[in-house]
PDB file of C-alpha atoms and ligand atoms in Angstrom:
ATOM      1  CA  MET A   1      -4.952 -17.294   8.067  1.00  0.00           C
ATOM      2  CA  THR A   2      -3.911 -20.784   7.029  1.00  0.00           C
ATOM      3  CA  THR A   3      -4.855 -21.815   3.524  1.00  0.00           C
ATOM      4  CA  ILE A   4      -4.693 -25.005   1.532  1.00  0.00           C
ATOM      5  CA  PHE A   5      -1.477 -23.720  -0.018  1.00  0.00           C
ATOM      6  CA  ASP A   6       0.234 -23.633   3.406  1.00  0.00           C
ATOM      7  CA  LYS A   7      -0.690 -27.304   3.726  1.00  0.00           C
ATOM      8  CA  ILE A   8       0.850 -28.014   0.319  1.00  0.00           C
ATOM      9  CA  ILE A   9       4.055 -26.229   1.397  1.00  0.00           C
ATOM     10  CA  SER A  10       4.207 -28.277   4.602  1.00  0.00           C
ATOM     11  CA  ARG A  11       3.320 -31.476   2.673  1.00  0.00           C
ATOM     12  CA  GLU A  12       0.211 -32.004   4.811  1.00  0.00           C
ATOM     13  CA  ILE A  13      -1.706 -32.428   1.579  1.00  0.00           C
ATOM     14  CA  PRO A  14      -0.250 -33.721  -1.682  1.00  0.00           C
ATOM     15  CA  ALA A  15       0.324 -31.731  -4.842  1.00  0.00           C
ATOM     16  CA  ASP A  16       2.040 -32.407  -8.122  1.00  0.00           C
ATOM     17  CA  ILE A  17       5.105 -30.260  -7.426  1.00  0.00           C
ATOM     18  CA  VAL A  18       7.097 -29.163 -10.472  1.00  0.00           C
ATOM     19  CA  TYR A  19       9.598 -26.773  -8.868  1.00  0.00           C
ATOM     20  CA  GLU A  20      10.818 -25.698  -5.446  1.00  0.00           C
ATOM     21  CA  ASP A  21      13.509 -23.453  -4.039  1.00  0.00           C
ATOM     22  CA  ASP A  22      13.993 -21.498  -0.815  1.00  0.00           C
ATOM     23  CA  LEU A  23      11.450 -18.856  -1.781  1.00  0.00           C
ATOM     24  CA  VAL A  24       8.770 -20.437  -3.945  1.00  0.00           C
ATOM     25  CA  LEU A  25       6.907 -23.630  -4.696  1.00  0.00           C
ATOM     26  CA  ALA A  26       5.237 -24.470  -8.031  1.00  0.00           C
ATOM     27  CA  PHE A  27       2.707 -27.224  -8.625  1.00  0.00           C
ATOM     28  CA  LYS A  28       0.032 -28.266 -11.104  1.00  0.00           C
ATOM     29  CA  ASP A  29      -3.376 -26.654 -10.704  1.00  0.00           C
ATOM     30  CA  ILE A  30      -5.911 -29.257  -9.607  1.00  0.00           C
ATOM     31  CA  ALA A  31      -8.510 -27.888 -12.056  1.00  0.00           C
ATOM     32  CA  PRO A  32      -6.423 -26.861 -15.067  1.00  0.00           C
ATOM     33  CA  LYS A  33      -7.759 -24.241 -17.463  1.00  0.00           C
ATOM     34  CA  ALA A  34      -5.096 -25.051 -20.061  1.00  0.00           C
ATOM     35  CA  PRO A  35      -3.009 -28.098 -21.011  1.00  0.00           C
ATOM     36  CA  VAL A  36      -0.223 -26.628 -18.873  1.00  0.00           C
ATOM     37  CA  HIS A  37      -1.483 -24.848 -15.740  1.00  0.00           C
ATOM     38  CA  TYR A  38       0.963 -24.336 -12.900  1.00  0.00           C
ATOM     39  CA  LEU A  39       0.621 -22.256  -9.752  1.00  0.00           C
ATOM     40  CA  ILE A  40       3.683 -20.440  -8.431  1.00  0.00           C
ATOM     41  CA  ILE A  41       3.384 -19.497  -4.767  1.00  0.00           C
ATOM     42  CA  PRO A  42       5.718 -17.879  -2.270  1.00  0.00           C
ATOM     43  CA  LYS A  43       6.567 -19.985   0.767  1.00  0.00           C
ATOM     44  CA  GLN A  44       5.916 -16.863   2.821  1.00  0.00           C
ATOM     45  CA  PRO A  45       2.151 -16.349   3.191  1.00  0.00           C
ATOM     46  CA  ILE A  46       0.934 -13.073   1.697  1.00  0.00           C
ATOM     47  CA  ALA A  47      -2.866 -13.083   1.479  1.00  0.00           C
ATOM     48  CA  THR A  48      -3.408 -10.810  -1.525  1.00  0.00           C
ATOM     49  CA  LEU A  49      -1.428  -8.567  -3.826  1.00  0.00           C
ATOM     50  CA  ASN A  50      -2.813  -5.679  -1.752  1.00  0.00           C
ATOM     51  CA  ASP A  51      -0.792  -6.999   1.187  1.00  0.00           C
ATOM     52  CA  ALA A  52       2.509  -6.949  -0.710  1.00  0.00           C
ATOM     53  CA  ASN A  53       4.914  -4.086  -0.205  1.00  0.00           C
ATOM     54  CA  THR A  54       8.389  -3.063  -1.294  1.00  0.00           C
ATOM     55  CA  GLU A  55       9.890  -5.728   0.973  1.00  0.00           C
ATOM     56  CA  HIS A  56       8.301  -8.307  -1.327  1.00  0.00           C
ATOM     57  CA  GLN A  57       9.572  -6.741  -4.548  1.00  0.00           C
ATOM     58  CA  ALA A  58      12.348  -9.260  -5.169  1.00  0.00           C
ATOM     59  CA  LEU A  59      10.068 -12.153  -4.225  1.00  0.00           C
ATOM     60  CA  LEU A  60       7.394 -11.034  -6.699  1.00  0.00           C
ATOM     61  CA  GLY A  61      10.030 -10.716  -9.412  1.00  0.00           C
ATOM     62  CA  HIS A  62      11.295 -14.172  -8.575  1.00  0.00           C
ATOM     63  CA  MET A  63       7.775 -15.559  -8.947  1.00  0.00           C
ATOM     64  CA  MET A  64       7.523 -14.015 -12.429  1.00  0.00           C
ATOM     65  CA  LEU A  65      10.897 -15.375 -13.511  1.00  0.00           C
ATOM     66  CA  THR A  66       9.980 -18.800 -12.131  1.00  0.00           C
ATOM     67  CA  ALA A  67       6.817 -18.715 -14.245  1.00  0.00           C
ATOM     68  CA  ALA A  68       8.905 -17.943 -17.341  1.00  0.00           C
ATOM     69  CA  GLN A  69      11.397 -20.686 -16.508  1.00  0.00           C
ATOM     70  CA  LEU A  70       8.598 -23.227 -16.062  1.00  0.00           C
ATOM     71  CA  ALA A  71       7.008 -22.122 -19.341  1.00  0.00           C
ATOM     72  CA  LYS A  72      10.298 -22.872 -21.090  1.00  0.00           C
ATOM     73  CA  GLN A  73      10.711 -26.211 -19.321  1.00  0.00           C
ATOM     74  CA  SER A  74       7.172 -27.306 -20.128  1.00  0.00           C
ATOM     75  CA  GLY A  75       7.521 -26.379 -23.795  1.00  0.00           C
ATOM     76  CA  VAL A  76       4.925 -23.610 -23.988  1.00  0.00           C
ATOM     77  CA  ALA A  77       7.222 -20.572 -23.973  1.00  0.00           C
ATOM     78  CA  GLU A  78       7.625 -20.219 -27.707  1.00  0.00           C
ATOM     79  CA  GLY A  79       3.928 -20.612 -28.498  1.00  0.00           C
ATOM     80  CA  GLY A  80       3.052 -18.315 -25.639  1.00  0.00           C
ATOM     81  CA  TYR A  81       1.391 -18.469 -22.286  1.00  0.00           C
ATOM     82  CA  ARG A  82      -0.560 -16.420 -19.796  1.00  0.00           C
ATOM     83  CA  VAL A  83       0.593 -15.370 -16.328  1.00  0.00           C
ATOM     84  CA  GLN A  84      -2.164 -14.147 -14.037  1.00  0.00           C
ATOM     85  CA  MET A  85      -2.654 -13.143 -10.422  1.00  0.00           C
ATOM     86  CA  ASN A  86      -6.178 -12.711  -9.102  1.00  0.00           C
ATOM     87  CA  CYS A  87      -6.868 -10.294  -6.257  1.00  0.00           C
ATOM     88  CA  ASN A  88      -9.886 -10.371  -3.960  1.00  0.00           C
ATOM     89  CA  PRO A  89     -13.423 -11.466  -4.898  1.00  0.00           C
ATOM     90  CA  ASP A  90     -13.900  -9.241  -7.936  1.00  0.00           C
ATOM     91  CA  GLY A  91     -10.553 -10.442  -9.260  1.00  0.00           C
ATOM     92  CA  GLY A  92     -11.662 -14.044  -8.879  1.00  0.00           C
ATOM     93  CA  GLN A  93      -9.314 -14.898  -6.018  1.00  0.00           C
ATOM     94  CA  VAL A  94     -10.375 -18.024  -4.153  1.00  0.00           C
ATOM     95  CA  VAL A  95      -7.234 -18.981  -2.209  1.00  0.00           C
ATOM     96  CA  TYR A  96      -5.903 -16.164  -0.020  1.00  0.00           C
ATOM     97  CA  HIS A  97      -2.197 -16.897  -0.404  1.00  0.00           C
ATOM     98  CA  ILE A  98      -0.885 -15.048  -3.443  1.00  0.00           C
ATOM     99  CA  HIS A  99      -0.112 -17.155  -6.470  1.00  0.00           C
ATOM    100  CA  LEU A 100       0.672 -16.771 -10.114  1.00  0.00           C
ATOM    101  CA  HIS A 101      -1.170 -18.887 -12.630  1.00  0.00           C
ATOM    102  CA  MET A 102       1.054 -19.901 -15.557  1.00  0.00           C
ATOM    103  CA  MET A 103      -1.144 -21.309 -18.326  1.00  0.00           C
ATOM    104  CA  GLY A 104      -0.099 -22.452 -21.763  1.00  0.00           C
ATOM    105  CA  GLY A 105      -0.540 -25.034 -24.464  1.00  0.00           C
ATOM    106  CA  LYS A 106      -3.622 -23.391 -25.944  1.00  0.00           C
ATOM    107  CA  ALA A 107      -4.424 -20.057 -27.556  1.00  0.00           C
ATOM    108  CA  PHE A 108      -6.192 -17.611 -25.270  1.00  0.00           C
ATOM    109  CA  SER A 109      -8.350 -14.880 -26.670  1.00  0.00           C
ATOM    110  CA  ALA A 110      -7.521 -11.339 -25.610  1.00  0.00           C
TER     111      ALA A 110
HETATM  112  P1  AMP B   1      -7.530 -18.239  -7.560  1.00  0.00           P
HETATM  113  O1  AMP B   1      -8.929 -18.230  -8.078  1.00  0.00           O
HETATM  114  O2  AMP B   1      -6.620 -17.326  -8.317  1.00  0.00           O
HETATM  115  O3  AMP B   1      -7.465 -18.062  -6.063  1.00  0.00           O
HETATM  116  O4  AMP B   1      -6.991 -19.688  -7.915  1.00  0.00           O
HETATM  117  C1  AMP B   1      -6.905 -20.737  -7.012  1.00  0.00           C
HETATM  118  C2  AMP B   1      -6.486 -21.934  -7.809  1.00  0.00           C
HETATM  119  O5  AMP B   1      -6.047 -22.941  -6.929  1.00  0.00           O
HETATM  120  C3  AMP B   1      -7.594 -22.543  -8.682  1.00  0.00           C
HETATM  121  O6  AMP B   1      -7.202 -22.531 -10.052  1.00  0.00           O
HETATM  122  C4  AMP B   1      -7.739 -23.960  -8.128  1.00  0.00           C
HETATM  123  O7  AMP B   1      -8.016 -24.908  -9.127  1.00  0.00           O
HETATM  124  C5  AMP B   1      -6.380 -24.179  -7.483  1.00  0.00           C
HETATM  125  N1  AMP B   1      -6.360 -25.149  -6.401  1.00  0.00           N
HETATM  126  C6  AMP B   1      -7.167 -25.191  -5.316  1.00  0.00           C
HETATM  127  N2  AMP B   1      -6.830 -26.213  -4.518  1.00  0.00           N
HETATM  128  C7  AMP B   1      -5.772 -26.827  -5.095  1.00  0.00           C
HETATM  129  C8  AMP B   1      -4.968 -27.955  -4.752  1.00  0.00           C
HETATM  130  N3  AMP B   1      -5.193 -28.656  -3.638  1.00  0.00           N
HETATM  131  N4  AMP B   1      -3.976 -28.306  -5.594  1.00  0.00           N
HETATM  132  C9  AMP B   1      -3.747 -27.603  -6.710  1.00  0.00           C
HETATM  133  N5  AMP B   1      -4.463 -26.530  -7.094  1.00  0.00           N
HETATM  134  C10 AMP B   1      -5.468 -26.154  -6.305  1.00  0.00           C
END
């Protein structure tokens, strides 16, 4: 299933891209929930975390490390930030192409 994130990867629709490499793309969330709110997505479409398997282990790790790198680059690492992946309707997932939210620049409550 094609999602809006596939169209961002293919540049069919614009996004404020902050990082790209062979495996992942990161861009600003269009409706930020924090002063810094980036989405880190794999270029390979995986609909939900339930669809990931051991073949995706390195990719998922790379997404996490990219989130940490972007937190440092955007100046929120020391204060702290939240990394979140939503899965399926009860998890609040809206776009069915896995993505990490990296949010910082404000204090979240537990
Ligand atoms: P989720 O609820 O985890 O599926 O989150 C999807 C996220 O994608 C939301 O935070 C949206 O604001 C964000 N989003 C949807 N469309 C776009 C877009 N075109 N550019 C950037 N972020 C988007």
